[in-house]
mmCIF file of C-alpha atoms and ligand atoms in Angstrom:
data_model
loop_
_atom_site.group_PDB
_atom_site.id
_atom_site.type_symbol
_atom_site.label_atom_id
_atom_site.label_comp_id
_atom_site.label_asym_id
_atom_site.label_seq_id
_atom_site.Cartn_x
_atom_site.Cartn_y
_atom_site.Cartn_z
ATOM 1 C CA MET A 1 -17.699 7.832 0.405
ATOM 2 C CA LEU A 2 -14.973 6.655 -1.953
ATOM 3 C CA THR A 3 -13.104 3.709 -0.457
ATOM 4 C CA VAL A 4 -9.481 3.013 -1.625
ATOM 5 C CA LEU A 5 -7.296 -0.058 -1.044
ATOM 6 C CA THR A 6 -3.600 0.658 -0.982
ATOM 7 C CA GLY A 7 -0.036 -0.204 -0.182
ATOM 8 C CA GLY A 8 2.612 2.650 -0.231
ATOM 9 C CA THR A 9 4.351 3.856 -3.282
ATOM 10 C CA GLY A 10 2.155 3.150 -6.363
ATOM 11 C CA GLY A 11 -1.069 3.698 -4.204
ATOM 12 C CA ALA A 12 0.206 6.942 -2.936
ATOM 13 C CA LYS A 13 0.639 8.426 -6.450
ATOM 14 C CA LEU A 14 -2.884 7.541 -7.435
ATOM 15 C CA ILE A 15 -4.189 8.872 -3.970
ATOM 16 C CA GLN A 16 -2.368 12.105 -4.601
ATOM 17 C CA GLY A 17 -4.195 12.390 -7.907
ATOM 18 C CA LEU A 18 -7.606 11.532 -6.333
ATOM 19 C CA SER A 19 -6.915 14.190 -3.494
ATOM 20 C CA LEU A 20 -6.954 16.883 -6.222
ATOM 21 C CA GLU A 21 -10.308 15.602 -7.511
ATOM 22 C CA VAL A 22 -12.503 14.783 -4.579
ATOM 23 C CA ASP A 23 -13.304 16.138 -1.122
ATOM 24 C CA LEU A 24 -10.865 14.472 1.053
ATOM 25 C CA ARG A 25 -13.494 14.268 3.800
ATOM 26 C CA ASP A 26 -15.127 11.607 1.417
ATOM 27 C CA LEU A 27 -12.210 9.399 1.065
ATOM 28 C CA ALA A 28 -11.584 6.359 3.178
ATOM 29 C CA ILE A 29 -8.266 4.773 2.600
ATOM 30 C CA ILE A 30 -7.662 1.195 3.731
ATOM 31 C CA CYS A 31 -4.002 0.558 4.160
ATOM 32 C CA ASN A 32 -1.764 -2.441 4.306
ATOM 33 C CA THR A 33 -0.006 -3.033 7.566
ATOM 34 C CA ALA A 34 1.761 -6.346 6.967
ATOM 35 C CA ASP A 35 5.085 -4.404 5.995
ATOM 36 C CA ASP A 36 5.116 -2.933 9.591
ATOM 37 C CA LEU A 37 8.088 -3.598 11.674
ATOM 38 C CA VAL A 38 9.622 -2.915 15.018
ATOM 39 C CA LEU A 39 12.859 -1.069 14.867
ATOM 40 C CA TYR A 40 14.899 0.119 18.056
ATOM 41 C CA GLY A 41 11.626 -0.823 19.896
ATOM 42 C CA LEU A 42 9.513 1.614 17.607
ATOM 43 C CA HIS A 43 6.459 0.548 15.736
ATOM 44 C CA VAL A 44 7.137 1.699 12.081
ATOM 45 C CA SER A 45 4.151 1.546 9.594
ATOM 46 C CA PRO A 46 5.606 2.354 6.308
ATOM 47 C CA ASP A 47 2.554 2.228 4.072
ATOM 48 C CA LEU A 48 0.367 4.035 6.572
ATOM 49 C CA ASP A 49 3.078 6.809 6.699
ATOM 50 C CA THR A 50 3.652 7.133 3.110
ATOM 51 C CA ILE A 51 0.006 7.681 2.429
ATOM 52 C CA THR A 52 -0.269 10.239 5.463
ATOM 53 C CA TYR A 53 2.737 12.120 4.440
ATOM 54 C CA THR A 54 1.511 12.184 0.821
ATOM 55 C CA LEU A 55 -1.806 13.831 1.861
ATOM 56 C CA ALA A 56 -0.060 16.138 4.200
ATOM 57 C CA GLY A 57 2.269 17.428 1.549
ATOM 58 C CA LEU A 58 5.295 16.176 3.480
ATOM 59 C CA ALA A 59 6.177 13.089 1.264
ATOM 60 C CA ASP A 60 9.611 12.804 -0.185
ATOM 61 C CA GLU A 61 8.208 11.903 -3.855
ATOM 62 C CA GLU A 62 11.704 11.477 -5.262
ATOM 63 C CA LYS A 63 12.633 8.655 -2.897
ATOM 64 C CA GLY A 64 9.082 7.391 -2.684
ATOM 65 C CA TRP A 65 9.361 7.136 1.112
ATOM 66 C CA GLY A 66 9.893 9.317 4.148
ATOM 67 C CA VAL A 67 9.565 13.037 4.743
ATOM 68 C CA LYS A 68 10.810 15.625 2.155
ATOM 69 C CA GLY A 69 14.096 17.320 3.289
ATOM 70 C CA ASP A 70 14.477 15.002 6.311
ATOM 71 C CA THR A 71 17.971 14.767 7.904
ATOM 72 C CA PHE A 72 19.404 11.526 9.358
ATOM 73 C CA ALA A 73 21.276 12.662 12.436
ATOM 74 C CA ALA A 74 19.538 10.238 14.790
ATOM 75 C CA LEU A 75 20.223 7.342 12.496
ATOM 76 C CA GLU A 76 23.944 8.237 12.128
ATOM 77 C CA SER A 77 24.132 8.218 15.981
ATOM 78 C CA MET A 78 22.437 4.876 16.139
ATOM 79 C CA ARG A 79 25.061 3.734 13.505
ATOM 80 C CA LYS A 80 27.833 4.786 15.986
ATOM 81 C CA TYR A 81 26.091 2.993 18.752
ATOM 82 C CA GLY A 82 26.449 -0.261 16.542
ATOM 83 C CA TRP A 83 23.023 -0.657 15.367
ATOM 84 C CA GLU A 84 22.022 -1.747 11.901
ATOM 85 C CA THR A 85 20.910 1.219 9.904
ATOM 86 C CA TRP A 86 19.771 -0.355 6.577
ATOM 87 C CA PHE A 87 16.222 0.877 7.203
ATOM 88 C CA LYS A 88 16.445 4.514 6.674
ATOM 89 C CA LEU A 89 14.561 6.659 9.471
ATOM 90 C CA GLY A 90 14.768 10.391 9.163
ATOM 91 C CA ASP A 91 14.719 12.568 12.055
ATOM 92 C CA ARG A 92 11.146 13.984 11.475
ATOM 93 C CA ASP A 93 9.947 10.676 10.528
ATOM 94 C CA LEU A 94 11.396 9.305 13.704
ATOM 95 C CA ALA A 95 8.916 11.816 15.611
ATOM 96 C CA THR A 96 6.008 9.830 13.887
ATOM 97 C CA HIS A 97 7.306 6.306 14.862
ATOM 98 C CA LEU A 98 7.952 7.800 18.450
ATOM 99 C CA THR A 99 4.457 9.084 18.765
ATOM 100 C CA ARG A 100 2.705 6.089 17.504
ATOM 101 C CA SER A 101 4.892 3.708 19.758
ATOM 102 C CA VAL A 102 4.075 5.812 22.772
ATOM 103 C CA LEU A 103 0.344 5.863 21.972
ATOM 104 C CA LEU A 104 0.395 2.065 21.438
ATOM 105 C CA ARG A 105 2.315 1.556 24.601
ATOM 106 C CA GLU A 106 -0.211 3.728 26.433
ATOM 107 C CA GLY A 107 -3.078 1.399 25.220
ATOM 108 C CA SER A 108 -4.235 3.051 21.933
ATOM 109 C CA SER A 109 -4.928 0.832 18.941
ATOM 110 C CA LEU A 110 -3.026 1.286 15.721
ATOM 111 C CA SER A 111 -6.301 2.809 14.249
ATOM 112 C CA GLN A 112 -6.332 5.408 17.036
ATOM 113 C CA ALA A 113 -2.684 6.161 16.814
ATOM 114 C CA THR A 114 -3.083 6.632 12.988
ATOM 115 C CA SER A 115 -6.081 9.090 13.367
ATOM 116 C CA ARG A 116 -3.922 11.061 15.935
ATOM 117 C CA ILE A 117 -1.093 11.397 13.657
ATOM 118 C CA ARG A 118 -3.131 12.173 10.397
ATOM 119 C CA GLU A 119 -5.217 14.885 12.375
ATOM 120 C CA THR A 120 -1.947 16.447 13.693
ATOM 121 C CA LEU A 121 -0.663 16.686 10.106
ATOM 122 C CA GLY A 122 -3.954 18.226 8.920
ATOM 123 C CA VAL A 123 -4.993 15.279 6.682
ATOM 124 C CA LYS A 124 -8.717 15.314 6.363
ATOM 125 C CA ALA A 125 -9.275 11.810 4.598
ATOM 126 C CA SER A 126 -9.930 8.846 6.759
ATOM 127 C CA ILE A 127 -6.833 6.473 6.842
ATOM 128 C CA LEU A 128 -7.710 3.067 8.298
ATOM 129 C CA PRO A 129 -5.077 0.352 9.010
ATOM 130 C CA VAL A 130 -6.579 -2.785 7.541
ATOM 131 C CA SER A 131 -6.366 -4.435 10.983
ATOM 132 C CA ASP A 132 -5.219 -3.299 14.462
ATOM 133 C CA ASP A 133 -3.892 -6.870 14.967
ATOM 134 C CA ARG A 134 -0.224 -7.585 14.070
ATOM 135 C CA ILE A 135 0.052 -9.222 10.493
ATOM 136 C CA GLU A 136 3.558 -9.910 9.141
ATOM 137 C CA THR A 137 4.424 -10.695 5.543
ATOM 138 C CA ARG A 138 6.953 -13.402 5.841
ATOM 139 C CA ILE A 139 9.206 -13.989 2.559
ATOM 140 C CA VAL A 140 10.298 -17.655 2.308
ATOM 141 C CA THR A 141 13.736 -17.920 0.675
ATOM 142 C CA PRO A 142 16.163 -21.000 0.088
ATOM 143 C CA ARG A 143 18.183 -19.686 3.065
ATOM 144 C CA GLY A 144 15.111 -19.437 5.531
ATOM 145 C CA GLU A 145 12.308 -16.774 6.239
ATOM 146 C CA ILE A 146 12.930 -13.101 6.341
ATOM 147 C CA SER A 147 10.528 -10.145 6.947
ATOM 148 C CA PHE A 148 9.266 -8.109 3.987
ATOM 149 C CA GLN A 149 11.572 -5.066 4.970
ATOM 150 C CA GLU A 150 14.571 -7.450 5.086
ATOM 151 C CA PHE A 151 13.723 -8.707 1.587
ATOM 152 C CA PHE A 152 12.799 -5.375 0.163
ATOM 153 C CA VAL A 153 15.077 -2.822 1.792
ATOM 154 C CA ARG A 154 18.044 -4.696 3.323
ATOM 155 C CA ASP A 155 18.575 -7.278 0.477
ATOM 156 C CA ARG A 156 17.063 -5.082 -2.459
ATOM 157 C CA TRP A 157 14.837 -7.830 -3.268
ATOM 158 C CA SER A 158 17.915 -9.943 -4.590
ATOM 159 C CA GLN A 159 16.930 -13.082 -2.917
ATOM 160 C CA GLU A 160 15.042 -15.943 -4.524
ATOM 161 C CA VAL A 161 11.481 -16.279 -3.378
ATOM 162 C CA LYS A 162 10.057 -19.647 -2.613
ATOM 163 C CA GLY A 163 6.863 -18.390 -1.173
ATOM 164 C CA VAL A 164 5.023 -15.459 0.709
ATOM 165 C CA TYR A 165 2.671 -15.758 3.774
ATOM 166 C CA PHE A 166 1.098 -13.291 6.168
ATOM 167 C CA ALA A 167 1.795 -14.538 9.890
ATOM 168 C CA GLY A 168 -1.126 -13.761 12.105
ATOM 169 C CA VAL A 169 -3.576 -13.088 9.398
ATOM 170 C CA GLU A 170 -6.061 -15.725 10.103
ATOM 171 C CA ARG A 171 -6.496 -14.491 13.734
ATOM 172 C CA SER A 172 -6.718 -10.870 12.749
ATOM 173 C CA ARG A 173 -9.925 -8.818 12.591
ATOM 174 C CA PRO A 174 -10.579 -5.742 10.382
ATOM 175 C CA ALA A 175 -9.961 -2.552 12.152
ATOM 176 C CA PRO A 176 -12.869 -0.483 13.234
ATOM 177 C CA GLY A 177 -14.524 1.159 10.112
ATOM 178 C CA VAL A 178 -12.933 -1.071 7.589
ATOM 179 C CA ILE A 179 -15.925 -3.140 6.727
ATOM 180 C CA GLU A 180 -18.268 -0.295 7.089
ATOM 181 C CA ALA A 181 -16.076 1.706 4.609
ATOM 182 C CA ILE A 182 -16.548 -0.970 2.093
ATOM 183 C CA GLN A 183 -20.055 -1.587 2.682
ATOM 184 C CA SER A 184 -21.085 2.020 2.500
ATOM 185 C CA ALA A 185 -18.845 3.106 -0.457
ATOM 186 C CA ALA A 186 -20.091 4.758 -3.442
ATOM 187 C CA ALA A 187 -17.318 3.030 -5.202
ATOM 188 C CA VAL A 188 -14.057 1.191 -4.312
ATOM 189 C CA ILE A 189 -10.741 1.740 -6.019
ATOM 190 C CA VAL A 190 -7.840 -0.897 -5.779
ATOM 191 C CA CYS A 191 -4.698 1.086 -6.097
ATOM 192 C CA PRO A 192 -1.888 0.021 -8.500
ATOM 193 C CA SER A 193 -0.221 -1.508 -5.390
ATOM 194 C CA ASN A 194 1.660 -4.743 -5.154
ATOM 195 C CA PRO A 195 -0.970 -7.476 -5.562
ATOM 196 C CA VAL A 196 1.007 -9.974 -3.330
ATOM 197 C CA THR A 197 2.373 -7.910 -0.433
ATOM 198 C CA SER A 198 0.214 -4.795 -0.406
ATOM 199 C CA ILE A 199 -3.193 -5.676 -1.529
ATOM 200 C CA GLY A 200 -2.702 -9.384 -0.775
ATOM 201 C CA PRO A 201 -2.767 -8.822 3.054
ATOM 202 C CA ILE A 202 -5.643 -6.473 3.004
ATOM 203 C CA LEU A 203 -7.797 -9.179 1.075
ATOM 204 C CA ALA A 204 -6.515 -11.965 3.552
ATOM 205 C CA VAL A 205 -7.913 -10.276 6.742
ATOM 206 C CA PRO A 206 -10.978 -12.323 7.482
ATOM 207 C CA GLY A 207 -14.217 -10.517 6.315
ATOM 208 C CA VAL A 208 -12.547 -8.045 3.960
ATOM 209 C CA ARG A 209 -12.803 -10.081 0.744
ATOM 210 C CA ALA A 210 -16.201 -11.393 1.491
ATOM 211 C CA ALA A 211 -17.275 -7.731 2.038
ATOM 212 C CA LEU A 212 -15.819 -6.575 -1.365
ATOM 213 C CA ARG A 213 -17.689 -9.432 -3.130
ATOM 214 C CA GLU A 214 -20.876 -8.123 -1.767
ATOM 215 C CA VAL A 215 -20.294 -4.474 -3.150
ATOM 216 C CA GLU A 216 -22.843 -3.550 -5.699
ATOM 217 C CA ARG A 217 -21.227 -0.276 -6.562
ATOM 218 C CA PRO A 218 -18.405 -0.053 -8.929
ATOM 219 C CA ILE A 219 -15.054 -1.438 -7.954
ATOM 220 C CA VAL A 220 -12.171 -0.288 -10.194
ATOM 221 C CA ALA A 221 -8.571 -1.508 -10.153
ATOM 222 C CA VAL A 222 -5.477 0.026 -11.879
ATOM 223 C CA SER A 223 -2.711 -2.511 -12.815
ATOM 224 C CA PRO A 224 0.670 -1.942 -11.170
ATOM 225 C CA LEU A 225 2.172 -3.918 -14.108
ATOM 226 C CA ILE A 226 3.020 -2.831 -17.687
ATOM 227 C CA GLY A 227 3.904 -5.870 -19.857
ATOM 228 C CA GLY A 228 5.620 -8.425 -17.738
ATOM 229 C CA THR A 229 7.286 -5.755 -15.531
ATOM 230 C CA ALA A 230 6.153 -3.843 -12.466
ATOM 231 C CA VAL A 231 6.692 -0.213 -12.774
ATOM 232 C CA SER A 232 8.719 -0.354 -9.617
ATOM 233 C CA GLY A 233 9.572 -2.868 -6.879
ATOM 234 C CA PRO A 234 9.329 -6.678 -6.567
ATOM 235 C CA ALA A 235 5.783 -7.203 -7.595
ATOM 236 C CA ALA A 236 6.543 -9.385 -10.715
ATOM 237 C CA LYS A 237 9.042 -11.507 -8.853
ATOM 238 C CA LEU A 238 6.637 -11.963 -5.813
ATOM 239 C CA MET A 239 3.715 -12.704 -8.254
ATOM 240 C CA ALA A 240 5.842 -15.292 -10.150
ATOM 241 C CA SER A 241 6.573 -16.998 -6.718
ATOM 242 C CA MET A 242 2.936 -17.149 -5.875
ATOM 243 C CA GLY A 243 2.093 -18.819 -9.280
ATOM 244 C CA ILE A 244 0.280 -15.590 -10.548
ATOM 245 C CA GLU A 245 0.646 -14.924 -14.190
ATOM 246 C CA VAL A 246 3.001 -11.920 -14.290
ATOM 247 C CA SER A 247 0.834 -9.585 -16.334
ATOM 248 C CA ALA A 248 -2.186 -7.191 -15.940
ATOM 249 C CA CYS A 249 -4.226 -10.328 -16.855
ATOM 250 C CA GLY A 250 -2.792 -11.971 -13.695
ATOM 251 C CA VAL A 251 -3.530 -9.040 -11.576
ATOM 252 C CA ALA A 252 -7.197 -9.030 -13.000
ATOM 253 C CA ARG A 253 -7.449 -12.751 -12.215
ATOM 254 C CA ALA A 254 -6.349 -12.148 -8.714
ATOM 255 C CA TYR A 255 -9.096 -9.654 -8.126
ATOM 256 C CA ALA A 256 -11.755 -11.095 -10.548
ATOM 257 C CA ASP A 257 -14.124 -12.222 -7.790
ATOM 258 C CA PHE A 258 -14.844 -8.530 -6.781
ATOM 259 C CA VAL A 259 -13.405 -6.129 -9.460
ATOM 260 C CA ASP A 260 -15.520 -4.808 -12.154
ATOM 261 C CA THR A 261 -13.079 -2.840 -14.202
ATOM 262 C CA ILE A 262 -9.281 -2.843 -14.650
ATOM 263 C CA LEU A 263 -7.186 -0.022 -16.131
ATOM 264 C CA ILE A 264 -4.274 -1.520 -17.989
ATOM 265 C CA ALA A 265 -1.458 0.107 -20.107
ATOM 266 C CA ARG A 266 -1.942 0.630 -23.845
ATOM 267 C CA GLU A 267 0.924 -1.678 -24.387
ATOM 268 C CA ASP A 268 -1.264 -4.463 -22.846
ATOM 269 C CA GLU A 269 -4.171 -3.924 -25.207
ATOM 270 C CA GLY A 270 -3.516 -7.467 -26.500
ATOM 271 C CA LEU A 271 -4.684 -8.878 -23.170
ATOM 272 C CA ARG A 272 -8.126 -7.339 -23.236
ATOM 273 C CA GLY A 273 -9.759 -10.429 -24.629
ATOM 274 C CA ARG A 274 -8.300 -12.694 -21.866
ATOM 275 C CA ILE A 275 -9.250 -10.087 -19.168
ATOM 276 C CA ALA A 276 -12.818 -9.830 -20.397
ATOM 277 C CA GLU A 277 -13.176 -13.643 -20.293
ATOM 278 C CA LEU A 278 -12.652 -13.242 -16.480
ATOM 279 C CA GLY A 279 -15.634 -10.983 -16.113
ATOM 280 C CA VAL A 280 -13.480 -7.945 -15.680
ATOM 281 C CA GLU A 281 -13.888 -5.048 -18.013
ATOM 282 C CA PRO A 282 -10.241 -3.891 -19.313
ATOM 283 C CA VAL A 283 -9.795 -0.190 -20.083
ATOM 284 C CA ALA A 284 -6.520 0.489 -21.819
ATOM 285 C CA THR A 285 -5.022 3.937 -21.065
ATOM 286 C CA SER A 286 -1.669 5.499 -19.810
ATOM 287 C CA ILE A 287 -1.223 4.085 -16.442
ATOM 288 C CA LEU A 288 2.295 5.507 -15.750
ATOM 289 C CA MET A 289 2.355 8.261 -13.231
ATOM 290 C CA HIS A 290 5.537 10.308 -13.405
ATOM 291 C CA SER A 291 4.194 13.914 -12.743
ATOM 292 C CA ALA A 292 1.469 15.375 -10.766
ATOM 293 C CA ALA A 293 -0.331 15.864 -13.983
ATOM 294 C CA ASP A 294 -0.104 12.200 -14.725
ATOM 295 C CA LYS A 295 -1.510 11.303 -11.263
ATOM 296 C CA ARG A 296 -4.509 13.728 -11.547
ATOM 297 C CA ARG A 297 -5.243 12.573 -15.124
ATOM 298 C CA LEU A 298 -5.274 8.887 -14.046
ATOM 299 C CA ALA A 299 -7.482 9.754 -10.950
ATOM 300 C CA ARG A 300 -9.792 11.520 -13.304
ATOM 301 C CA GLU A 301 -10.071 8.542 -15.512
ATOM 302 C CA VAL A 302 -10.810 6.256 -12.680
ATOM 303 C CA LEU A 303 -13.418 8.581 -11.388
ATOM 304 C CA ALA A 304 -15.101 8.947 -14.751
ATOM 305 C CA LEU A 305 -15.401 5.005 -14.943
ATOM 306 C CA ILE A 306 -17.075 5.158 -11.446
ATOM 307 C CA GLY A 307 -19.588 7.895 -12.523
ATOM 308 C CA PRO A 308 -21.503 10.075 -10.292
ATOM 309 C CA MET A 309 -21.134 9.096 -6.666
ATOM 310 C CA CYS A 310 -24.611 9.150 -5.706
HETATM 311 P P1 GDP B 401 4.905 -0.602 -1.404
HETATM 312 O O1 GDP B 401 4.215 -0.883 -0.157
HETATM 313 O O2 GDP B 401 5.784 0.652 -1.291
HETATM 314 O O3 GDP B 401 5.272 -1.604 -2.206
HETATM 315 O O4 GDP B 401 3.705 0.327 -2.318
HETATM 316 P P2 GDP B 401 2.644 -0.148 -3.325
HETATM 317 O O5 GDP B 401 2.498 -1.639 -3.126
HETATM 318 O O6 GDP B 401 1.484 0.693 -3.213
HETATM 319 O O7 GDP B 401 3.402 0.201 -4.659
HETATM 320 C C1 GDP B 401 4.197 -0.626 -5.331
HETATM 321 C C2 GDP B 401 3.515 -1.018 -6.694
HETATM 322 O O8 GDP B 401 3.334 0.309 -7.257
HETATM 323 C C3 GDP B 401 4.572 -1.641 -7.623
HETATM 324 O O9 GDP B 401 4.080 -2.858 -7.964
HETATM 325 C C4 GDP B 401 4.584 -0.803 -8.916
HETATM 326 O O10 GDP B 401 4.608 -1.546 -10.144
HETATM 327 C C5 GDP B 401 3.353 0.133 -8.763
HETATM 328 N N1 GDP B 401 3.601 1.448 -9.370
HETATM 329 C C6 GDP B 401 4.533 2.374 -8.901
HETATM 330 N N2 GDP B 401 4.390 3.455 -9.638
HETATM 331 C C7 GDP B 401 3.524 3.345 -10.612
HETATM 332 C C8 GDP B 401 2.864 4.081 -11.627
HETATM 333 O O11 GDP B 401 3.219 5.171 -11.897
HETATM 334 N N3 GDP B 401 1.806 3.438 -12.422
HETATM 335 C C9 GDP B 401 1.387 2.267 -12.027
HETATM 336 N N4 GDP B 401 0.450 1.776 -12.755
HETATM 337 N N5 GDP B 401 1.836 1.470 -11.024
HETATM 338 C C10 GDP B 401 2.894 1.997 -10.283
#
């Protein structure tokens, strides 16, 4: 079993590459849920859905979210009724959120609802929300606290960030299968996801980080940063707000207690010495994934570092 920790966008790219190289039944994907939101009374899980749609071949890769070719008629009607519509829910995407919300209301856990959705969409990999309990990323700004989606989508991450925390995480428990997937893994991959708001909440769920530290098999991470810049999104800004050095070295330091190897950009070769001092082996390569070929090549390189998964 290959176990993967991921958020949405960056993680989905590497997971798409991995899906071309390994038997999907051998893949356990532990996914961030702290970006989840309740919209029009519906439970929306952006990262779970991005990963599920990616593996189902339904993802809109250009936009990086939602379903390819989706229409927005329901959202347009919501706008006419006077609702805020900055979070773009497509019509087909809406069916996923309706299904999840109905299942949750009927008493299913988020893990059970996630399994039902991925089975319906024909996805063979196991997709595990990190927790069935509600965890919510809160962004602290000079004008008060906002949710992650208000910061990321509504305000296009323009607001100054004074801090980030995960409401509810102390009381949360890992979802069924999460700790087992880490303990039984032949290897663990930490995707090039946002270290603060995607991997951060996963590591903050009590028991997850401790389980990762105990893993004796290889743990390989891929940096989401090239130089001092995130490939996309607000990772650099959020890392700075948390006092984390904005570089692949900062990413390595954030994971140094459990990660063995980190793939960094060739441009960051100069950081190799400082990363090695942390006890993490740096491997410089091309970590940008534009095309399907890039995703597959990077997945192969990660798998080669892991070696045979006996
Ligand atoms: P989110 O939940 O949508 O924020 O998804 P993730 O946390 O999985 O993805 C966001 C991160 O992916 C950002 O920090 C990006 O820098 C990173 N990312 C996006 N595309 C790439 C890529 O092609 N290569 C690498 N190395 N990182 C990427």
